C-alpha cells in the first residue's frame, strides 16, 4: 500500500498525532484491566496505524474520497457516560441491545428471555467470560494490515456487542442493535462480533443515530462468521447527524452452505465510508450485499464492496443505488473476485445512481476479476436523472412538480426498501424516504 510513501499534509499529520497521543493516554487508563490478548492486539493495531497514516488523494482506494473535512477537527475520546436514549427506529417485538458512543448499555437493553443457545454480551465482558471463543475470532477476519480505519478501530477497541448463536439455534425475534452517538464532538469505536454456529439462524438490525449535532467521529468494525449452513439476515441503517464522520469496516466469513443477506441504508453523515468485505470460503455459499444511500448539500457517501469467491458453486447478488442532490457526491467501488477454484460461480452486481441536480456527482467503478472459466458473472452501472416523460405524465394528472419528483424518487428507492422483510422497519424507511426525500 502506498499511503505511507505519500507526503502527508500538515492537517493529516496533526490528526494522526492527536490519535497517537490519545492512544497513549487511553492505554494507561486501561492498563490495570486489560487482558494480555487485548493489550497485544491494541499495540499491534496502533503500530500499524502509525505506519499507514491517514490516506491521501494519491492512494487509489481513496482517490475520490478526500478527507479534508475530517482533518479540520479534533476529537476527544468518548467516555462511558449515561446518556438519555433517542431511538427514532422503535421496532416492536425485537431483542433490544443499546450502545452509546460504542459502549454497551445493559440498563437500556432488553435481554430477558433470550432463547436457549443465544448469547448476547458486552464485548468487554465476553473478553473475560468467553475468552477462548472471542480470541479465536476477534480481529482475525477484519484484519488491519492494509486498512487504516480497521487498525484505528482495533487500537481503541474497548467495548461493543458480542453475539453467539450455538448449533441449531434459530431465533424468531429480530435482534435490534441500537448505536447512539452522543453528538458532543467525540470519537467512538463501536465493535460487533457475531458467531453463528452450524445450522443457526437470526435476523440482526443495526441502527445508528445521533443525540446531538456536533460532528462526531465514529470508526466501526463488524465481523460476521457463519459456520456450516448458518443464515444471517442483516439490516444496517445509518441515520446519524448530517455533520458526522462515519467509517465502517465490515467483514463476513462464510462456511459451506451458509447464507448472508445484508441491506444497508445510509441516510445520514457528512462524510461516510463503508468498506464491506465478504469471503466465500467453502462451497454452496450465498451472499447478498444491497445498499441504498442519499447525499445532499455537500455530503459525501462512499461505498466500497469486495466479494471474494474462493470456492465453487457459490452465488452473490449485489444492488447499490444512490440518490444525490445539490452538491452531494457518491462513490461506488464494487469488486468481485472469482478465483481459479471457484467454478460454477454465479455473481451479479448492479450500481444505479439518480442525480437530482447539475452539481451532484458520482464516481462509480464496478469491477470483475475472473480466473475461472465456467462461471456466470455480470456487472453494470447506470447514471441518470428523473424521467422527463414520467414527470410530464404525472403533471398532466394534476400532480405538482415537487410531488411528482418525490414519487419518482421514492419509486427508484423502493426497489430496495421493498426487500426489507421486517414490516415495522420497512414502514419506517418508507416514511423516511417519502418525507425527507432529497428531491424536496
Short mmCIF file of C-alpha atoms in Angstrom, two decimals:
data_model
loop_
_atom_site.label_atom_id
_atom_site.label_comp_id
_atom_site.label_asym_id
_atom_site.label_seq_id
_atom_site.Cartn_x
_atom_site.Cartn_y
_atom_site.Cartn_z
CA UNK A 1 0.00 0.00 0.00
CA UNK A 2 1.31 3.43 -0.90
CA UNK A 3 -0.18 5.54 1.87
CA UNK A 4 2.97 5.77 3.98
CA UNK A 5 5.07 6.83 0.98
CA UNK A 6 2.99 9.89 0.21
CA UNK A 7 3.82 13.29 1.57
CA UNK A 8 1.16 13.88 4.17
CA UNK A 9 -0.35 17.32 4.65
CA UNK A 10 0.13 19.17 7.91
CA UNK A 11 -3.56 18.59 8.68
CA UNK A 12 -3.18 14.84 8.14
CA UNK A 13 -0.14 14.74 10.40
CA UNK A 14 -1.87 16.83 13.07
CA UNK A 15 -4.84 14.46 13.28
CA UNK A 16 -2.58 11.42 13.23
CA UNK A 17 -0.50 12.94 16.04
CA UNK A 18 -3.68 13.59 18.01
CA UNK A 19 -4.71 9.95 17.59
CA UNK A 20 -1.34 8.64 18.74
CA UNK A 21 -1.35 10.97 21.74
CA UNK A 22 -4.92 9.94 22.62
CA UNK A 23 -3.87 6.30 22.42
CA UNK A 24 -1.05 6.81 24.93
CA UNK A 25 -3.49 8.29 27.43
CA UNK A 26 -6.09 5.62 26.70
CA UNK A 27 -3.57 2.78 27.05
CA UNK A 28 -2.54 3.98 30.51
CA UNK A 29 -6.17 4.33 31.62
CA UNK A 30 -6.99 0.68 30.83
CA UNK A 31 -3.63 -0.87 31.77
CA UNK A 32 -4.95 -2.38 35.02
CA UNK A 33 -7.99 -4.04 33.43
CA UNK A 34 -6.71 -5.20 30.04
CA UNK A 35 -6.23 -8.85 29.21
CA UNK A 36 -2.83 -9.77 27.72
CA UNK A 37 -4.59 -10.65 24.44
CA UNK A 38 -6.25 -7.26 24.17
CA UNK A 39 -3.08 -5.45 25.12
CA UNK A 40 -1.13 -7.21 22.35
CA UNK A 41 -3.91 -6.63 19.83
CA UNK A 42 -4.16 -2.92 20.56
CA UNK A 43 -0.41 -2.48 20.48
CA UNK A 44 -0.16 -4.19 17.11
CA UNK A 45 -3.05 -2.15 15.68
CA UNK A 46 -1.74 1.26 16.76
CA UNK A 47 1.69 0.37 15.36
CA UNK A 48 0.09 -0.44 12.01
CA UNK A 49 -1.95 2.77 12.10
CA UNK A 50 1.25 4.71 12.75
CA UNK A 51 2.87 3.06 9.70
CA UNK A 52 -0.10 3.62 7.38
CA UNK A 53 -1.22 7.07 8.47
CA UNK A 54 -4.35 8.64 7.04
CA UNK A 55 -4.86 8.12 3.29
CA UNK A 56 -4.23 10.89 0.80
CA UNK A 57 -5.52 11.75 -2.64
CA UNK A 58 -2.86 9.64 -4.38
CA UNK A 59 -3.99 6.46 -2.71
CA UNK A 60 -6.07 4.60 -5.29
CA UNK A 61 -8.65 3.36 -2.79
CA UNK A 62 -9.28 6.91 -1.55
CA UNK A 63 -8.79 8.86 -4.78
CA UNK A 64 -12.40 10.08 -4.92
CA UNK A 65 -12.88 10.47 -1.17
CA UNK A 66 -10.94 13.45 0.17
CA UNK A 67 -10.74 13.56 3.95
CA UNK A 68 -10.02 17.30 4.19
CA UNK A 69 -13.20 17.92 6.19
CA UNK A 70 -12.12 15.34 8.74
CA UNK A 71 -8.70 16.93 9.16
CA UNK A 72 -10.29 20.22 10.26
CA UNK A 73 -11.42 18.68 13.55
CA UNK A 74 -10.01 17.22 16.72
CA UNK A 75 -11.93 14.57 18.61
CA UNK A 76 -11.55 13.71 22.31
CA UNK A 77 -12.12 10.07 23.11
CA UNK A 78 -15.71 9.25 24.14
CA UNK A 79 -16.27 8.12 27.71
CA UNK A 80 -18.71 5.58 29.06
CA UNK A 81 -21.32 8.01 30.39
CA UNK A 82 -25.03 7.75 30.97
CA UNK A 83 -26.97 9.42 28.21
CA UNK A 84 -30.68 9.51 27.52
CA UNK A 85 -31.61 7.33 24.56
CA UNK A 86 -33.17 8.71 21.44
CA UNK A 87 -34.50 5.92 19.28
CA UNK A 88 -36.11 7.05 16.04
CA UNK A 89 -36.39 3.43 14.91
CA UNK A 90 -38.67 1.95 17.55
CA UNK A 91 -39.16 -1.53 16.13
CA UNK A 92 -41.53 -3.66 18.24
CA UNK A 93 -41.06 -7.33 19.11
CA UNK A 94 -37.29 -7.28 18.94
CA UNK A 95 -34.47 -8.24 21.29
CA UNK A 96 -33.09 -4.82 22.07
CA UNK A 97 -29.38 -4.08 22.59
CA UNK A 98 -28.27 -0.49 23.21
CA UNK A 99 -24.82 1.09 22.92
CA UNK A 100 -23.97 4.78 23.35
CA UNK A 101 -20.71 6.03 21.86
CA UNK A 102 -19.73 2.39 21.37
CA UNK A 103 -20.30 1.31 25.00
CA UNK A 104 -22.75 -1.48 25.78
CA UNK A 105 -25.62 -0.25 27.98
CA UNK A 106 -27.24 -3.19 29.80
CA UNK A 107 -29.63 -0.93 31.74
CA UNK A 108 -31.17 0.27 28.45
CA UNK A 109 -31.13 -3.13 26.75
CA UNK A 110 -33.84 -5.77 26.97
CA UNK A 111 -32.22 -9.18 27.06
CA UNK A 112 -34.61 -11.07 29.29
CA UNK A 113 -35.90 -14.33 27.91
CA UNK A 114 -33.22 -14.92 25.31
CA UNK A 115 -33.85 -18.26 23.61
CA UNK A 116 -31.63 -21.17 24.58
CA UNK A 117 -28.42 -21.21 22.61
CA UNK A 118 -28.27 -17.43 22.08
CA UNK A 119 -25.69 -15.42 23.99
CA UNK A 120 -25.56 -11.63 23.81
CA UNK A 121 -22.93 -9.87 25.90
CA UNK A 122 -20.95 -6.72 26.16
CA UNK A 123 -17.80 -7.40 24.15
CA UNK A 124 -15.81 -6.28 27.17
CA UNK A 125 -17.48 -8.97 29.32
CA UNK A 126 -17.11 -11.58 26.57
CA UNK A 127 -13.35 -10.98 26.50
CA UNK A 128 -13.31 -12.44 30.01
CA UNK A 129 -16.20 -14.92 30.15
CA UNK A 130 -15.80 -16.25 26.57
CA UNK A 131 -12.11 -15.55 26.23
CA UNK A 132 -11.12 -18.51 24.06
CA UNK A 133 -14.03 -18.06 21.67
CA UNK A 134 -13.51 -14.32 21.32
CA UNK A 135 -9.74 -14.54 20.94
CA UNK A 136 -10.15 -17.11 18.15
CA UNK A 137 -12.16 -14.63 16.06
CA UNK A 138 -11.79 -11.00 17.18
CA UNK A 139 -9.77 -9.06 14.58
CA UNK A 140 -8.90 -12.38 12.87
CA UNK A 141 -11.28 -11.64 9.99
CA UNK A 142 -11.44 -7.81 9.84
CA UNK A 143 -7.68 -7.57 9.60
CA UNK A 144 -5.84 -4.26 9.56
CA UNK A 145 -2.70 -4.91 7.54
CA UNK A 146 -3.82 -2.52 4.80
CA UNK A 147 -7.00 -1.00 6.29
CA UNK A 148 -6.15 2.12 8.22
CA UNK A 149 -9.56 2.65 9.82
CA UNK A 150 -9.77 -1.01 10.87
CA UNK A 151 -6.38 -0.51 12.51
CA UNK A 152 -7.60 2.64 14.26
CA UNK A 153 -10.81 0.95 15.41
CA UNK A 154 -8.89 -2.05 16.76
CA UNK A 155 -6.34 0.14 18.55
CA UNK A 156 -9.10 1.86 20.52
CA UNK A 157 -11.20 -1.29 20.91
CA UNK A 158 -12.85 -1.19 24.30
CA UNK A 159 -16.43 -2.41 24.11
CA UNK A 160 -19.22 -3.37 21.75
CA UNK A 161 -21.58 -6.27 21.18
CA UNK A 162 -20.80 -9.98 21.16
CA UNK A 163 -23.44 -12.38 19.77
CA UNK A 164 -23.03 -16.15 19.73
CA UNK A 165 -25.62 -18.48 18.21
CA UNK A 166 -24.90 -22.06 19.19
CA UNK A 167 -25.51 -25.03 16.90
CA UNK A 168 -29.13 -25.36 15.65
CA UNK A 169 -30.15 -22.14 17.43
CA UNK A 170 -32.90 -20.40 15.45
CA UNK A 171 -34.13 -17.03 16.76
CA UNK A 172 -37.53 -15.89 15.55
CA UNK A 173 -37.35 -12.40 17.09
CA UNK A 174 -35.01 -9.98 15.33
CA UNK A 175 -32.06 -8.68 17.37
CA UNK A 176 -32.03 -4.86 17.24
CA UNK A 177 -28.63 -3.28 17.90
CA UNK A 178 -29.12 0.44 18.62
CA UNK A 179 -25.98 2.58 18.40
CA UNK A 180 -26.36 6.14 19.56
CA UNK A 181 -23.75 8.83 19.03
CA UNK A 182 -23.75 11.49 21.73
CA UNK A 183 -23.31 14.34 19.26
CA UNK A 184 -20.72 16.00 21.54
CA UNK A 185 -17.89 16.04 19.02
CA UNK A 186 -16.14 12.92 20.33
CA UNK A 187 -14.62 9.86 18.66
CA UNK A 188 -16.16 6.43 19.30
CA UNK A 189 -15.23 2.93 18.20
CA UNK A 190 -18.25 0.59 18.22
CA UNK A 191 -17.48 -3.06 17.57
CA UNK A 192 -19.63 -6.07 16.69
CA UNK A 193 -18.61 -9.73 16.70
CA UNK A 194 -21.25 -12.26 15.55
CA UNK A 195 -20.51 -16.01 15.60
CA UNK A 196 -23.20 -18.21 14.06
CA UNK A 197 -22.61 -21.93 14.59
CA UNK A 198 -23.79 -24.75 12.32
CA UNK A 199 -27.47 -24.55 11.26
CA UNK A 200 -28.12 -21.43 13.36
CA UNK A 201 -30.26 -18.58 12.10
CA UNK A 202 -31.03 -14.98 13.13
CA UNK A 203 -32.07 -11.56 11.89
CA UNK A 204 -29.93 -8.64 13.08
CA UNK A 205 -30.97 -5.00 12.70
CA UNK A 206 -28.27 -2.39 13.28
CA UNK A 207 -29.33 1.26 13.53
CA UNK A 208 -27.04 4.23 14.11
CA UNK A 209 -28.25 7.69 15.09
CA UNK A 210 -27.17 10.83 16.95
CA UNK A 211 -28.39 12.56 20.09
CA UNK A 212 -26.73 15.87 19.18
CA UNK A 213 -25.47 17.84 16.21
CA UNK A 214 -21.74 18.29 16.90
CA UNK A 215 -19.63 16.32 14.42
CA UNK A 216 -18.65 13.01 15.99
CA UNK A 217 -16.10 10.62 14.52
CA UNK A 218 -17.29 7.00 14.51
CA UNK A 219 -14.94 4.21 13.45
CA UNK A 220 -16.96 0.98 13.46
CA UNK A 221 -15.70 -2.55 12.85
CA UNK A 222 -18.04 -5.55 12.43
CA UNK A 223 -17.20 -9.23 11.97
CA UNK A 224 -19.74 -11.89 10.99
CA UNK A 225 -18.66 -15.54 10.99
CA UNK A 226 -21.15 -18.05 9.57
CA UNK A 227 -20.48 -21.76 10.08
CA UNK A 228 -21.96 -24.61 8.02
CA UNK A 229 -25.45 -23.79 6.69
CA UNK A 230 -25.92 -20.87 9.09
CA UNK A 231 -28.08 -17.96 7.97
CA UNK A 232 -27.93 -14.28 8.96
CA UNK A 233 -30.27 -11.59 7.64
CA UNK A 234 -28.66 -8.24 8.39
CA UNK A 235 -30.08 -4.72 8.08
CA UNK A 236 -27.95 -1.64 8.73
CA UNK A 237 -29.41 1.88 8.90
CA UNK A 238 -27.10 4.90 9.19
CA UNK A 239 -29.22 7.83 10.30
CA UNK A 240 -26.59 9.85 12.19
CA UNK A 241 -26.45 13.65 12.13
CA UNK A 242 -25.52 15.16 8.77
CA UNK A 243 -22.44 16.70 10.44
CA UNK A 244 -20.93 13.34 11.47
CA UNK A 245 -17.96 11.39 10.14
CA UNK A 246 -18.63 7.67 9.90
CA UNK A 247 -16.22 4.93 8.82
CA UNK A 248 -17.22 1.26 8.73
CA UNK A 249 -15.22 -1.90 8.12
CA UNK A 250 -17.49 -4.94 7.83
CA UNK A 251 -16.05 -8.39 7.20
CA UNK A 252 -18.05 -11.56 6.59
CA UNK A 253 -16.58 -15.06 6.51
CA UNK A 254 -18.80 -17.90 5.32
CA UNK A 255 -18.52 -21.67 5.57
CA UNK A 256 -20.24 -24.34 3.45
CA UNK A 257 -23.90 -23.77 2.59
CA UNK A 258 -24.22 -20.56 4.63
CA UNK A 259 -26.31 -17.57 3.60
CA UNK A 260 -25.60 -13.93 4.49
CA UNK A 261 -28.06 -11.27 3.34
CA UNK A 262 -27.20 -7.65 4.10
CA UNK A 263 -29.18 -4.50 3.29
CA UNK A 264 -27.55 -1.15 4.13
CA UNK A 265 -29.44 2.18 4.17
CA UNK A 266 -27.29 5.29 4.56
CA UNK A 267 -29.31 8.41 5.20
CA UNK A 268 -27.02 10.46 7.47
CA UNK A 269 -23.42 11.56 7.86
CA UNK A 270 -21.39 14.36 6.32
CA UNK A 271 -18.60 12.02 5.23
CA UNK A 272 -19.35 8.30 5.22
CA UNK A 273 -17.11 5.47 4.07
CA UNK A 274 -18.48 1.91 4.13
CA UNK A 275 -15.94 -0.84 3.40
CA UNK A 276 -17.67 -4.21 3.09
CA UNK A 277 -15.80 -7.46 2.54
CA UNK A 278 -17.34 -10.91 2.04
CA UNK A 279 -15.21 -14.06 1.83
CA UNK A 280 -16.93 -17.16 0.45
CA UNK A 281 -14.50 -19.78 1.66
CA UNK A 282 -16.47 -23.00 1.05
CA UNK A 283 -18.91 -24.47 -1.47
CA UNK A 284 -22.59 -23.56 -1.89
CA UNK A 285 -22.46 -20.24 -0.05
CA UNK A 286 -24.75 -17.35 -0.90
CA UNK A 287 -24.13 -13.65 -0.22
CA UNK A 288 -26.32 -10.62 -0.80
CA UNK A 289 -24.93 -7.10 -0.38
CA UNK A 290 -27.52 -4.45 -1.18
CA UNK A 291 -27.34 -0.75 -0.39
CA UNK A 292 -29.30 2.49 -0.74
CA UNK A 293 -27.97 5.92 0.13
CA UNK A 294 -28.81 9.61 -0.18
CA UNK A 295 -26.39 12.54 -0.38
CA UNK A 296 -27.38 16.19 -0.49
CA UNK A 297 -25.81 19.57 0.42
CA UNK A 298 -22.05 18.85 0.13
CA UNK A 299 -22.18 15.44 1.82
CA UNK A 300 -20.12 12.52 0.51
CA UNK A 301 -21.19 8.88 0.77
CA UNK A 302 -18.64 6.25 -0.33
CA UNK A 303 -19.41 2.54 -0.62
CA UNK A 304 -16.58 0.08 -1.30
CA UNK A 305 -17.55 -3.59 -1.54
CA UNK A 306 -15.40 -6.67 -2.14
CA UNK A 307 -16.85 -10.15 -2.68
CA UNK A 308 -14.22 -12.88 -2.87
CA UNK A 309 -15.37 -16.17 -4.45
CA UNK A 310 -12.75 -18.73 -3.41
CA UNK A 311 -14.68 -21.99 -3.84
CA UNK A 312 -17.14 -23.49 -6.39
CA UNK A 313 -20.94 -23.34 -6.55
CA UNK A 314 -21.35 -20.03 -4.71
CA UNK A 315 -23.74 -17.20 -5.58
CA UNK A 316 -23.52 -13.48 -4.85
CA UNK A 317 -26.04 -10.73 -5.51
CA UNK A 318 -25.39 -7.02 -5.21
CA UNK A 319 -27.51 -3.94 -5.96
CA UNK A 320 -26.36 -0.48 -4.86
CA UNK A 321 -28.46 2.61 -5.51
CA UNK A 322 -27.68 6.27 -4.81
CA UNK A 323 -29.87 9.40 -4.79
CA UNK A 324 -27.74 12.53 -4.97
CA UNK A 325 -28.87 16.16 -4.91
CA UNK A 326 -27.40 19.67 -4.53
CA UNK A 327 -23.59 19.38 -4.45
CA UNK A 328 -23.69 15.93 -2.93
CA UNK A 329 -21.24 13.27 -4.05
CA UNK A 330 -21.39 9.50 -4.21
CA UNK A 331 -18.65 6.92 -4.71
CA UNK A 332 -19.20 3.27 -5.53
CA UNK A 333 -16.36 0.81 -5.96
CA UNK A 334 -17.52 -2.79 -6.18
CA UNK A 335 -15.10 -5.65 -6.75
CA UNK A 336 -15.92 -9.28 -7.40
CA UNK A 337 -13.05 -11.76 -7.40
CA UNK A 338 -13.63 -15.24 -8.84
CA UNK A 339 -10.62 -17.39 -8.08
CA UNK A 340 -9.44 -20.32 -10.19
CA UNK A 341 -11.13 -22.94 -7.99
CA UNK A 342 -14.44 -21.09 -7.92
CA UNK A 343 -16.07 -22.88 -10.86
CA UNK A 344 -19.88 -22.61 -11.28
CA UNK A 345 -19.88 -19.18 -9.61
CA UNK A 346 -22.98 -17.06 -10.22
CA UNK A 347 -22.30 -13.38 -9.42
CA UNK A 348 -24.38 -10.33 -10.29
CA UNK A 349 -23.55 -6.73 -9.48
CA UNK A 350 -25.59 -3.61 -10.31
CA UNK A 351 -24.96 0.04 -9.46
CA UNK A 352 -27.58 2.68 -10.26
CA UNK A 353 -27.43 6.39 -9.42
CA UNK A 354 -30.06 9.10 -9.66
CA UNK A 355 -28.66 12.64 -9.96
CA UNK A 356 -31.17 15.32 -8.94
CA UNK A 357 -29.11 18.42 -9.65
CA UNK A 358 -26.48 19.56 -12.17
CA UNK A 359 -23.85 19.77 -9.40
CA UNK A 360 -24.44 16.29 -7.99
CA UNK A 361 -21.66 13.82 -8.84
CA UNK A 362 -20.95 10.10 -8.73
CA UNK A 363 -17.74 8.15 -9.27
CA UNK A 364 -18.62 4.54 -9.95
CA UNK A 365 -16.29 1.66 -10.66
CA UNK A 366 -17.76 -1.85 -10.86
CA UNK A 367 -15.03 -4.46 -11.28
CA UNK A 368 -14.86 -8.16 -12.11
CA UNK A 369 -11.68 -10.20 -11.88
CA UNK A 370 -12.32 -13.76 -13.06
CA UNK A 371 -9.77 -16.57 -13.05
CA UNK A 372 -12.23 -19.48 -13.52
CA UNK A 373 -13.70 -20.46 -16.90
CA UNK A 374 -17.11 -21.91 -16.01
CA UNK A 375 -18.96 -19.05 -14.35
CA UNK A 376 -21.90 -16.67 -14.83
CA UNK A 377 -20.90 -13.14 -13.88
CA UNK A 378 -22.45 -9.80 -14.81
CA UNK A 379 -21.94 -6.25 -13.67
CA UNK A 380 -23.08 -2.83 -14.76
CA UNK A 381 -23.55 0.78 -13.75
CA UNK A 382 -26.10 3.39 -14.84
CA UNK A 383 -26.33 7.09 -14.01
CA UNK A 384 -29.38 9.17 -14.88
CA UNK A 385 -31.91 11.81 -13.96
CA UNK A 386 -35.64 11.72 -13.31
CA UNK A 387 -37.54 10.59 -16.40
CA UNK A 388 -38.91 13.71 -18.16
CA UNK A 389 -41.77 11.75 -19.77
CA UNK A 390 -42.86 10.35 -16.42
CA UNK A 391 -42.72 13.82 -14.86
CA UNK A 392 -44.85 15.20 -17.69
CA UNK A 393 -47.34 12.35 -17.31
CA UNK A 394 -47.74 12.95 -13.56
CA UNK A 395 -48.06 16.70 -14.02
CA UNK A 396 -50.72 16.16 -16.68
CA UNK A 397 -52.71 14.29 -13.98
CA UNK A 398 -52.66 17.37 -11.72
CA UNK A 399 -49.72 16.36 -9.55
CA UNK A 400 -47.37 19.19 -8.60
CA UNK A 401 -43.72 19.11 -9.65
CA UNK A 402 -42.35 18.51 -6.09
CA UNK A 403 -44.88 15.73 -5.50
CA UNK A 404 -44.09 14.11 -8.84
CA UNK A 405 -40.34 14.27 -8.16
CA UNK A 406 -40.82 12.71 -4.75
CA UNK A 407 -42.98 9.93 -6.20
CA UNK A 408 -40.41 9.04 -8.86
CA UNK A 409 -37.51 9.26 -6.41
CA UNK A 410 -39.32 7.00 -3.98
CA UNK A 411 -40.11 4.51 -6.76
CA UNK A 412 -36.37 4.36 -7.51
CA UNK A 413 -35.57 3.73 -3.84
CA UNK A 414 -38.42 1.34 -3.19
CA UNK A 415 -36.86 -1.48 -5.21
CA UNK A 416 -34.54 -1.97 -2.23
CA UNK A 417 -36.82 -0.82 0.59
CA UNK A 418 -39.45 -3.34 -0.51
CA UNK A 419 -36.94 -6.16 0.09
CA UNK A 420 -36.90 -5.48 3.83
CA UNK A 421 -38.72 -8.42 5.44
CA UNK A 422 -39.49 -6.69 8.76
CA UNK A 423 -42.72 -4.70 8.29
CA UNK A 424 -42.04 -2.08 11.02
CA UNK A 425 -38.56 -1.34 9.66
CA UNK A 426 -39.80 -1.27 6.08
CA UNK A 427 -42.59 1.18 7.01
CA UNK A 428 -40.13 3.42 8.86
CA UNK A 429 -37.82 3.50 5.84
CA UNK A 430 -40.76 4.20 3.50
CA UNK A 431 -41.88 7.06 5.75
CA UNK A 432 -38.36 8.45 5.91
CA UNK A 433 -37.78 8.37 2.15
CA UNK A 434 -41.21 9.80 1.37
CA UNK A 435 -40.91 12.67 3.86
CA UNK A 436 -37.23 13.55 3.71
CA UNK A 437 -36.55 12.87 0.07
CA UNK A 438 -33.58 14.90 -1.13
CA UNK A 439 -35.62 15.91 -4.13
CA UNK A 440 -37.68 18.29 -1.94
#
